[in-house]
mmCIF file of C-alpha atoms in Angstrom:
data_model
loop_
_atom_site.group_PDB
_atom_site.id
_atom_site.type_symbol
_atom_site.label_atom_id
_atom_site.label_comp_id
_atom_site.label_asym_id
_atom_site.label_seq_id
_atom_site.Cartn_x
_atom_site.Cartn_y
_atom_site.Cartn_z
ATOM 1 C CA UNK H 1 -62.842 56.147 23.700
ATOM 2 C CA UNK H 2 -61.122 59.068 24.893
ATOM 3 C CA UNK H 3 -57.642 58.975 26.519
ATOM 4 C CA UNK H 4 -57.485 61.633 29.455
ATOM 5 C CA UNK H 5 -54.209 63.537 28.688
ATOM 6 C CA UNK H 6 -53.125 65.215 31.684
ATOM 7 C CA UNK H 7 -49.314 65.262 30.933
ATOM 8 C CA UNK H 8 -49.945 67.354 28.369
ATOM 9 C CA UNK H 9 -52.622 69.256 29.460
ATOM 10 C CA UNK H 10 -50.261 70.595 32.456
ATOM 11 C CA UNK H 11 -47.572 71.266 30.502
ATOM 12 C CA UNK H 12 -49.639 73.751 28.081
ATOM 13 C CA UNK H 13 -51.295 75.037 31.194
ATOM 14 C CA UNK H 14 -47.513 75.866 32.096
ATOM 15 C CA UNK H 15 -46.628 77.079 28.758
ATOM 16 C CA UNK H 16 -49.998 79.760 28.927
ATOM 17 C CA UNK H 17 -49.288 81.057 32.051
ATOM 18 C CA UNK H 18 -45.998 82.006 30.661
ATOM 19 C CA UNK H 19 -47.306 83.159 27.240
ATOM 20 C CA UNK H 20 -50.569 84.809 28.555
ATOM 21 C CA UNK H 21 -49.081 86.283 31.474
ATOM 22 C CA UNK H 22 -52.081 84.409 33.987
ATOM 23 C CA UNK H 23 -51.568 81.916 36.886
ATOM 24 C CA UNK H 24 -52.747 78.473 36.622
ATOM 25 C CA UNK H 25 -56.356 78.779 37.202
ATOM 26 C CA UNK H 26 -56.665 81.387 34.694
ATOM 27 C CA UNK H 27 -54.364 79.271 32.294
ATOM 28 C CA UNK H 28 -56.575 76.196 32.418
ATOM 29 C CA UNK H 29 -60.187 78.387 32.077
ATOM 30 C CA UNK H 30 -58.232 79.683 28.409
ATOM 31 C CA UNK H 31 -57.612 76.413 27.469
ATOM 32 C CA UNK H 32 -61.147 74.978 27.884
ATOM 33 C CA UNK H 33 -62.118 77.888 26.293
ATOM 34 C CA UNK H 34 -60.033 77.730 23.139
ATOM 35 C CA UNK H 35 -60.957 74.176 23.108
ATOM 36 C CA UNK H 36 -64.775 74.432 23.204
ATOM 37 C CA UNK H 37 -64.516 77.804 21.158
ATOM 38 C CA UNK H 38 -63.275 75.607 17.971
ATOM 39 C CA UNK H 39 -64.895 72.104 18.205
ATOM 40 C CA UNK H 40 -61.839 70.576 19.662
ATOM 41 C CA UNK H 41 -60.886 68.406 22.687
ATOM 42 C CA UNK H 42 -58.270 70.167 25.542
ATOM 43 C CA UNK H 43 -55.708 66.863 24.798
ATOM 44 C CA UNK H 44 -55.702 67.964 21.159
ATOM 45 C CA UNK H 45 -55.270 71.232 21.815
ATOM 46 C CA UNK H 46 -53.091 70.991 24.801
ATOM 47 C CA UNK H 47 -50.965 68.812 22.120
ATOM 48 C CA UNK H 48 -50.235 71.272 19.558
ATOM 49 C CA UNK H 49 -49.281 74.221 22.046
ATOM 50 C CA UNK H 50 -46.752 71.415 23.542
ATOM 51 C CA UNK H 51 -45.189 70.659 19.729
ATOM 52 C CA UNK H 52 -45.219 74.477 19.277
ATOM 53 C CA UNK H 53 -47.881 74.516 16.199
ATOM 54 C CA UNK H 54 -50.411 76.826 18.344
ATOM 55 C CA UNK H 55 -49.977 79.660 20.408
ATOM 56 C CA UNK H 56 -52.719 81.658 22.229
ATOM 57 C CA UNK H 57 -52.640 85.334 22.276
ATOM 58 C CA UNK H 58 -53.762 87.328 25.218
ATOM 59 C CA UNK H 59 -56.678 88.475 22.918
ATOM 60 C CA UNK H 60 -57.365 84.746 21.636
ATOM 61 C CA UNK H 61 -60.716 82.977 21.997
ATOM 62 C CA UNK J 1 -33.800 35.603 34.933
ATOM 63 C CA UNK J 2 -32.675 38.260 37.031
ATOM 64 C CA UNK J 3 -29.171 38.859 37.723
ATOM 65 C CA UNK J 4 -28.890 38.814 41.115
ATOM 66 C CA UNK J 5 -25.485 41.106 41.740
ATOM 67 C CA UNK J 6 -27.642 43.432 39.679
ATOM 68 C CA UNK J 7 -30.280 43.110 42.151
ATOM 69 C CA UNK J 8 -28.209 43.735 45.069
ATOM 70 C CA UNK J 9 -27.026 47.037 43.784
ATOM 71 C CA UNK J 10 -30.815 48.205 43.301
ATOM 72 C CA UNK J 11 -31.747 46.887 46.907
ATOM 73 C CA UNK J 12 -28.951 49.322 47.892
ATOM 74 C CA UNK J 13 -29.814 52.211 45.560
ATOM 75 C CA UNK J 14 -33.247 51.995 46.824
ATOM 76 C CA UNK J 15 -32.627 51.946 50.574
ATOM 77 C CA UNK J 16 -29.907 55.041 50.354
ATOM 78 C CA UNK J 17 -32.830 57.078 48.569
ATOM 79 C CA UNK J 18 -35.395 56.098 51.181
ATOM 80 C CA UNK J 19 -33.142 57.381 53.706
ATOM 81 C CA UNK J 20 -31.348 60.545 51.769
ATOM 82 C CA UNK J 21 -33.179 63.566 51.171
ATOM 83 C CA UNK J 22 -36.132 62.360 49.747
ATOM 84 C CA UNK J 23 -38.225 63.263 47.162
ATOM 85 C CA UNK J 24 -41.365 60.886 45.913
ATOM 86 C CA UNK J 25 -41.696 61.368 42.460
ATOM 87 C CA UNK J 26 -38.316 61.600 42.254
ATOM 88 C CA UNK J 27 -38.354 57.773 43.948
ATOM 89 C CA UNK J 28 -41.178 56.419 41.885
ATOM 90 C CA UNK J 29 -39.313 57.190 38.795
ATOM 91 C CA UNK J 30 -36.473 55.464 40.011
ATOM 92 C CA UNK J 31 -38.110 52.513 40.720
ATOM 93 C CA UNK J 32 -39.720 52.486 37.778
ATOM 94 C CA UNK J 33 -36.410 52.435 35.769
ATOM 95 C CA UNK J 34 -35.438 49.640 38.222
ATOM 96 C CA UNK J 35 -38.425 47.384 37.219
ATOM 97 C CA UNK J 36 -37.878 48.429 33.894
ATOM 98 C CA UNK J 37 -34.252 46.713 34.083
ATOM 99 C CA UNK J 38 -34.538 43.919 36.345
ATOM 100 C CA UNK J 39 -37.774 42.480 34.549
ATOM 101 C CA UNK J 40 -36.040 43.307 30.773
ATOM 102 C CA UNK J 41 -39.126 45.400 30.256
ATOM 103 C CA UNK J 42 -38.757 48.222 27.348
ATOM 104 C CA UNK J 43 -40.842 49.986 29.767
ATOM 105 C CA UNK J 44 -42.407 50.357 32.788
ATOM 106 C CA UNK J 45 -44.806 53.089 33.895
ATOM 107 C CA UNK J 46 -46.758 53.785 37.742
ATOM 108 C CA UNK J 47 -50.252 54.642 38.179
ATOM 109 C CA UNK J 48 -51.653 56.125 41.611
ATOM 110 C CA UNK J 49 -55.377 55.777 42.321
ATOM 111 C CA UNK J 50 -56.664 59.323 42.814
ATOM 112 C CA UNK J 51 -59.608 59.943 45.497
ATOM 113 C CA UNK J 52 -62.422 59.315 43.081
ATOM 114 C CA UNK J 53 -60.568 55.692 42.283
ATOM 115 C CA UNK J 54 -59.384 56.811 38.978
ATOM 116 C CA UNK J 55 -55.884 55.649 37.800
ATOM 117 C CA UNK J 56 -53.447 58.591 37.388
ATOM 118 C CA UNK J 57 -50.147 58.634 35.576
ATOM 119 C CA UNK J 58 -47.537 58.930 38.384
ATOM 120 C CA UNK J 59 -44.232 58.506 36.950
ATOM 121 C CA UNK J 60 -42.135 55.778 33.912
ATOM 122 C CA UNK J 61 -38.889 55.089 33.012
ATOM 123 C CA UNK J 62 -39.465 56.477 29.728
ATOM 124 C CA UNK J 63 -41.265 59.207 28.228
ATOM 125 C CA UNK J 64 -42.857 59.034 24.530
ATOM 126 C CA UNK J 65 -46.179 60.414 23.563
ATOM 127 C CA UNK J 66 -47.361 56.613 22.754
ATOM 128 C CA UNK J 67 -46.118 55.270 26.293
ATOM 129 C CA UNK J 68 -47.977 58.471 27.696
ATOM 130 C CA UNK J 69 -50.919 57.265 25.825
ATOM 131 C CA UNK J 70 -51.078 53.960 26.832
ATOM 132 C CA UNK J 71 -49.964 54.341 30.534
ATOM 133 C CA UNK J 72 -53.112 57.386 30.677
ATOM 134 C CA UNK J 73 -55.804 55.096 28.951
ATOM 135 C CA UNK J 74 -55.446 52.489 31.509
ATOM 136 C CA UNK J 75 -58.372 54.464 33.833
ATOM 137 C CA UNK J 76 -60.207 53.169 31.455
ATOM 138 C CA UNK J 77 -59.492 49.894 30.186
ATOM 139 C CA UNK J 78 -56.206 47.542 30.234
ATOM 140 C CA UNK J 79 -54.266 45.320 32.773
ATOM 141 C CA UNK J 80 -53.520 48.475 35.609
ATOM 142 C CA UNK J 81 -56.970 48.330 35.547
ATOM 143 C CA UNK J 82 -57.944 44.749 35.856
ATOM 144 C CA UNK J 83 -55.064 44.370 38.855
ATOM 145 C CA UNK J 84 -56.337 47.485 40.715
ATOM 146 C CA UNK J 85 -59.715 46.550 40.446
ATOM 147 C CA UNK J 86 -58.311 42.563 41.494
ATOM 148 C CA UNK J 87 -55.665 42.710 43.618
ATOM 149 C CA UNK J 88 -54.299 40.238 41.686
ATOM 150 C CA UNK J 89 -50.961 40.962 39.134
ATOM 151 C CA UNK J 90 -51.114 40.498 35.672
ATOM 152 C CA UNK J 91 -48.825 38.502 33.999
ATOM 153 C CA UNK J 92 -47.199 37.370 30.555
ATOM 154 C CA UNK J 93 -49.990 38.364 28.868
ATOM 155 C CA UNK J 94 -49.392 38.607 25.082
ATOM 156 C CA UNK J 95 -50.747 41.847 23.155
ATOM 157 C CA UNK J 96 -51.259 40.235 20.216
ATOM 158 C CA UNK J 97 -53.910 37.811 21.627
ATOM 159 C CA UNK J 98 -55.579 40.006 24.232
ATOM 160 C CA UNK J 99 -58.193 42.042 21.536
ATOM 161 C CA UNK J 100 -61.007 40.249 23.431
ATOM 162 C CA UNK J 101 -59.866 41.397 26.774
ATOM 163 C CA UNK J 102 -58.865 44.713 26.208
ATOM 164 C CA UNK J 103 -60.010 45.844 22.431
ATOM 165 C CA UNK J 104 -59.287 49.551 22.916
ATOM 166 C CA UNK J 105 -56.194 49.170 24.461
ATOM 167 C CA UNK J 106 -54.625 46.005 22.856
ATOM 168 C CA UNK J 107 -54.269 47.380 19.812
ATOM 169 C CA UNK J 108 -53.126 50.250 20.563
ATOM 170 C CA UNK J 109 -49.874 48.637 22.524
ATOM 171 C CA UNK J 110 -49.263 46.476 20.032
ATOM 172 C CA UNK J 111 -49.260 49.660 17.403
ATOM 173 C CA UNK J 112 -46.706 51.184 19.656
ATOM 174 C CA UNK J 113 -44.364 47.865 19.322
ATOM 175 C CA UNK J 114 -45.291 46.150 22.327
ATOM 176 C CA UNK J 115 -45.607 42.515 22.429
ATOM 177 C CA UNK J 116 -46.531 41.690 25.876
ATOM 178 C CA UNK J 117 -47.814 43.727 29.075
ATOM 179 C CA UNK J 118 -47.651 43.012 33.049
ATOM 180 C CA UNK J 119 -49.298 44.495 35.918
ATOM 181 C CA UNK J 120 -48.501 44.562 39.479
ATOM 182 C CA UNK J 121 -50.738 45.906 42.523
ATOM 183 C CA UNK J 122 -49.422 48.137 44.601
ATOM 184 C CA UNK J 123 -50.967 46.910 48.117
ATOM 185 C CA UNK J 124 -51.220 48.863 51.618
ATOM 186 C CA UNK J 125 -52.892 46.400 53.895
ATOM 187 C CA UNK J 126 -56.014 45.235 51.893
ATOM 188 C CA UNK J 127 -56.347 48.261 49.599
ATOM 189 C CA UNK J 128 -54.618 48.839 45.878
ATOM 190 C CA UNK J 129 -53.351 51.708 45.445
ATOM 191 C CA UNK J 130 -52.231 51.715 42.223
ATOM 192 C CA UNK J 131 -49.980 49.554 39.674
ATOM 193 C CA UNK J 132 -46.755 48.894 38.370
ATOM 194 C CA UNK J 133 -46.876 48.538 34.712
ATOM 195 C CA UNK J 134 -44.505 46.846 32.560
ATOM 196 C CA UNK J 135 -44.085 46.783 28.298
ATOM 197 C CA UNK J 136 -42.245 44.237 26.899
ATOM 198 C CA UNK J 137 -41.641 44.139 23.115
ATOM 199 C CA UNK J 138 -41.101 40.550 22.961
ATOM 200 C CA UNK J 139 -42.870 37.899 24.414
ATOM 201 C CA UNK J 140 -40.987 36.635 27.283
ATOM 202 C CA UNK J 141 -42.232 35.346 30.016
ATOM 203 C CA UNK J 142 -41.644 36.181 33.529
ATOM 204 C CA UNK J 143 -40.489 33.207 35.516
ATOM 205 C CA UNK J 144 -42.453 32.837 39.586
ATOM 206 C CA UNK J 145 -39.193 34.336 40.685
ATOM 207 C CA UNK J 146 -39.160 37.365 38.554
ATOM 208 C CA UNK J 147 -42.552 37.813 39.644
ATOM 209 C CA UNK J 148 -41.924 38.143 43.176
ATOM 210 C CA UNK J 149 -39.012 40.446 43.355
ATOM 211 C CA UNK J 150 -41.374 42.799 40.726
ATOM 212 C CA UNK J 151 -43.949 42.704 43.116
ATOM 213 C CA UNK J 152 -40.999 43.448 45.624
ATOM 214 C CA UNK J 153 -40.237 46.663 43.939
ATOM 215 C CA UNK J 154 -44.145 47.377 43.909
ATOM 216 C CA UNK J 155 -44.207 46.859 47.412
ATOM 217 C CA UNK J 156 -41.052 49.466 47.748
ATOM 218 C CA UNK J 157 -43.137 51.681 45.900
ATOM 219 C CA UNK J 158 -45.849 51.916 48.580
ATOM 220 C CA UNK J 159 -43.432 51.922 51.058
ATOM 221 C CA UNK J 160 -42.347 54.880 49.528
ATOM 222 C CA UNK J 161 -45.124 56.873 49.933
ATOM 223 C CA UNK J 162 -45.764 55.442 53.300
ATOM 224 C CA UNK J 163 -42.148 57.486 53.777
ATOM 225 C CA UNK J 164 -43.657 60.696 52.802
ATOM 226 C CA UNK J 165 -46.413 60.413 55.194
ATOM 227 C CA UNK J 166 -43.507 60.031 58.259
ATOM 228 C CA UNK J 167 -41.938 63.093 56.675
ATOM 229 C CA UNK J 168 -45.163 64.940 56.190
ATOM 230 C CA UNK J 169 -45.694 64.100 60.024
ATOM 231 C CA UNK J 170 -48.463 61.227 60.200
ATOM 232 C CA UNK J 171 -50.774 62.333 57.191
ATOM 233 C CA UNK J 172 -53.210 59.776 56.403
ATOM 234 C CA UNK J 173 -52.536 57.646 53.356
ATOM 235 C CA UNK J 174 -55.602 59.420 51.382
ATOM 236 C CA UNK J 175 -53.666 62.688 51.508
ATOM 237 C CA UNK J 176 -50.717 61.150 51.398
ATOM 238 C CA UNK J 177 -51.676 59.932 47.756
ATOM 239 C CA UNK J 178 -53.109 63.237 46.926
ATOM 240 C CA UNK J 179 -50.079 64.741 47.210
ATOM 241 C CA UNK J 180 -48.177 63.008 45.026
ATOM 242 C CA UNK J 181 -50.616 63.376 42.267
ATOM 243 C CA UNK J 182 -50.794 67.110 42.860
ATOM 244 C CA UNK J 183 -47.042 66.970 42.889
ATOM 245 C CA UNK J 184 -46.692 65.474 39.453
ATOM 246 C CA UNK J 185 -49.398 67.580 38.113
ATOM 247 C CA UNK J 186 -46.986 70.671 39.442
ATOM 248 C CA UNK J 187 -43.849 68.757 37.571
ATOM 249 C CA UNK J 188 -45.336 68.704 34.392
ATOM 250 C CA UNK J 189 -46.774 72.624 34.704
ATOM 251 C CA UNK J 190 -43.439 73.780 35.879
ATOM 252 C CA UNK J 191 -41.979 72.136 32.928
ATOM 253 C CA UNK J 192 -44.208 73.887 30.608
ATOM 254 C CA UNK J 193 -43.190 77.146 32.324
ATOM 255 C CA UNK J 194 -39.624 76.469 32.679
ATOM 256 C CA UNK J 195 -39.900 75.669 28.314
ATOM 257 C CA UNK J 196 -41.189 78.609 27.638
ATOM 258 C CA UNK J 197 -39.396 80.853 29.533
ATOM 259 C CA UNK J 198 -35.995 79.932 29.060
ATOM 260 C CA UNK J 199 -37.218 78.817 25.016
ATOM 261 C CA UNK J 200 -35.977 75.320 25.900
ATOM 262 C CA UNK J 201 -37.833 71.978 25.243
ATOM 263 C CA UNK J 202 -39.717 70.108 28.043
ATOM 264 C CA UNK J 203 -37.115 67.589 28.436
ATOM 265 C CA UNK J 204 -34.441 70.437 28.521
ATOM 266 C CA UNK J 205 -36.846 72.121 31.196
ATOM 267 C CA UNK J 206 -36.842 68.892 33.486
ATOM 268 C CA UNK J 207 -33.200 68.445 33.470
ATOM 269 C CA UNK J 208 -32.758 72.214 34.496
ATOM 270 C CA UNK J 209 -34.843 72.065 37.250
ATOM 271 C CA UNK J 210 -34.131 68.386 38.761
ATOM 272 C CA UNK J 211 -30.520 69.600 38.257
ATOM 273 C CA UNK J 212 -31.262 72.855 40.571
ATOM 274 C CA UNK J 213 -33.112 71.001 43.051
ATOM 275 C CA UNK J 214 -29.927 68.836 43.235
ATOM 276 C CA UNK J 215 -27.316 71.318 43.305
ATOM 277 C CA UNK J 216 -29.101 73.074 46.169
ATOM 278 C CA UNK J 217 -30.596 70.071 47.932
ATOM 279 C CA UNK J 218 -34.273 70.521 47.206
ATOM 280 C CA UNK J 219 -36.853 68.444 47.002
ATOM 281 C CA UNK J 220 -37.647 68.117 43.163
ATOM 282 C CA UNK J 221 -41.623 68.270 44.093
ATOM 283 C CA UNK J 222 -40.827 71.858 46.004
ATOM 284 C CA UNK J 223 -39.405 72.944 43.671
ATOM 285 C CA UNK J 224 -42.049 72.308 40.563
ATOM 286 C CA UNK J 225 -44.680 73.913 43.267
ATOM 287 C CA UNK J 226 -42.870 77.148 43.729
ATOM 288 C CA UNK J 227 -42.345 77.311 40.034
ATOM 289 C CA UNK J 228 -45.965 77.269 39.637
ATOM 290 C CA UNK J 229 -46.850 79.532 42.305
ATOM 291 C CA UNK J 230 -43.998 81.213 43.751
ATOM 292 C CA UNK J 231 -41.502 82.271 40.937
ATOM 293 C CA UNK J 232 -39.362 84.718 42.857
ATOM 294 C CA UNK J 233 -38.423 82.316 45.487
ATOM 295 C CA UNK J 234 -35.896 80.838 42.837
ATOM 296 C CA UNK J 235 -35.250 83.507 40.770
ATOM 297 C CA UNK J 236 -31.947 81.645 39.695
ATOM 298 C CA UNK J 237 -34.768 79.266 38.116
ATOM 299 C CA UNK J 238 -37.485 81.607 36.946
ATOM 300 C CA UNK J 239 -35.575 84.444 35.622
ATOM 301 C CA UNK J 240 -35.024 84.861 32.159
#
């Protein structure tokens, strides 16, 4: 069962538009992207930029 | 057993912020700390119902990634659910013999030290909204009194957003609850930009900006938007 994460979802989508320079559309399109690019759900990923153990890179995929 | 004096003071806090300068989310967490209290809850949490009749995360007395988990599952499966999908509340129902009912989210509550769980509809005419969820870590029970003044402070919850719809000028309730989900979705991005720009923590980066919105009497909610989508307008904010 999957748990819909939306706290942290918005808060990384906060924390890329910051880091990647990109409003929040743009910011939400890089996370589903990073997410689907390795295998991994957006609530996982969306977790780690929150604790600070992933950034994205304006470059990243 | 409530304390009533106790009560009396959060009847008044209550009615001041209904009538002050207002801001929902702002409100709902309030009352959510209230419930929280008056019921001896460890927690309590609020869930709105979004268009497509999904249960959102709206606002708790408490923040923890566990609490977050559990108050986020319940679209899919746990007592908001059952009383939004009722009407009815749920009450004094112990964790550690509710597998059957709710076998994804049972154990997961009582992993996160909860022993028993309530849920209370929050009613406009003969629609729910959305519910007023309560964590207990100890099995307690809530007497028929208790029960009623909860529901009370569900009720105040709806009444609530009923109070943003006569400051947003007779929007229907629909919109009304759109909103507020849209404004806690902006709370939670301006957070994240507010973290990383000042290279704070998200708890650092609410305080900051529900402190500016006090200090210059703004609505929190405003404030999180323009974050989000209008930086200069409070460069004071958004600057590094």
């Amino acid at each position: 069962m999957t748990v819909r994460p939306s706290v942290e979802v918005h808060q990384a989508q906060g924390m890329l538009m910051v880091d990647l320079g990109v409003n929040a559309e743009e910011a939400m399109a890089r996370l589903r992207a990073h997410a689907s690019a390795n295998g991994r759900t957006l609530g996982d990923v969306a977790r780690d930029i929150v604790a600070g153990s992933l950034t994205l890179d304006r470059d990243d995929t | 057993m409530i304390a009533v004096d106790r009560l009396a003071e959060v009847f008044v806090e209550v009615a001041d912020t209904l009538v002050d300068d207002f801001d929902v989310i702002e409100f709902l967490e309030l009352l959510t700390r209230h419930a929280a209290e008056v019921s001896e809850a460890a927690s309590a949490g609020l869930l709105l119902a979004d268009p497509r009749g999904r249960l959102q995360y709206m606002a708790s007395s408490a923040t923890s990634v566990k609490l977050l988990e559990l108050f986020q599952l319940q679209y899919q499966q746990g007592p908001c659910l059952d009383c939004f999908r009722t009407g009815e509340a749920v009450v004094n129902t112990d964790l550690h013999h509710a597998d059957g009912r709710w076998p994804l989210f049972a154990p997961r509550a009582v992993e996160a030290g909860f022993a028993s769980v309530h849920a209370f509809p929050l009613r406009h005419r003969q629609k729910v909204i959305g519910a007023l969820n309560l964590f207990s870590t100890d099995t307690g029970r809530l007497e028929p009194t208790d029960v009623r003044i909860i529901q009370g402070l569900a009720d105040l919850a709806t009444i609530g957003l009923l109070q943003e719809r006569t400051i947003r000028g007779g929007e229907i309730l629909t919109d009304q609850l759109h909103r507020a989900l849209h404004s806690r979705v902006a709370i939670e991005q301006a957070k994240g930009v507010l973290a990383r720009t000042h290279a704070i923590t998200i708890d650092d980066a609410f305080v900051l900006m529900r402190d500016y919105s006090r200090k210059n009497h703004h609505r929190l909610s405003d404030v999180a938007h323009s974050v989000v989508t209008e930086p200069t307008l409070y460069p004071e904010l958004t600057a590094t």
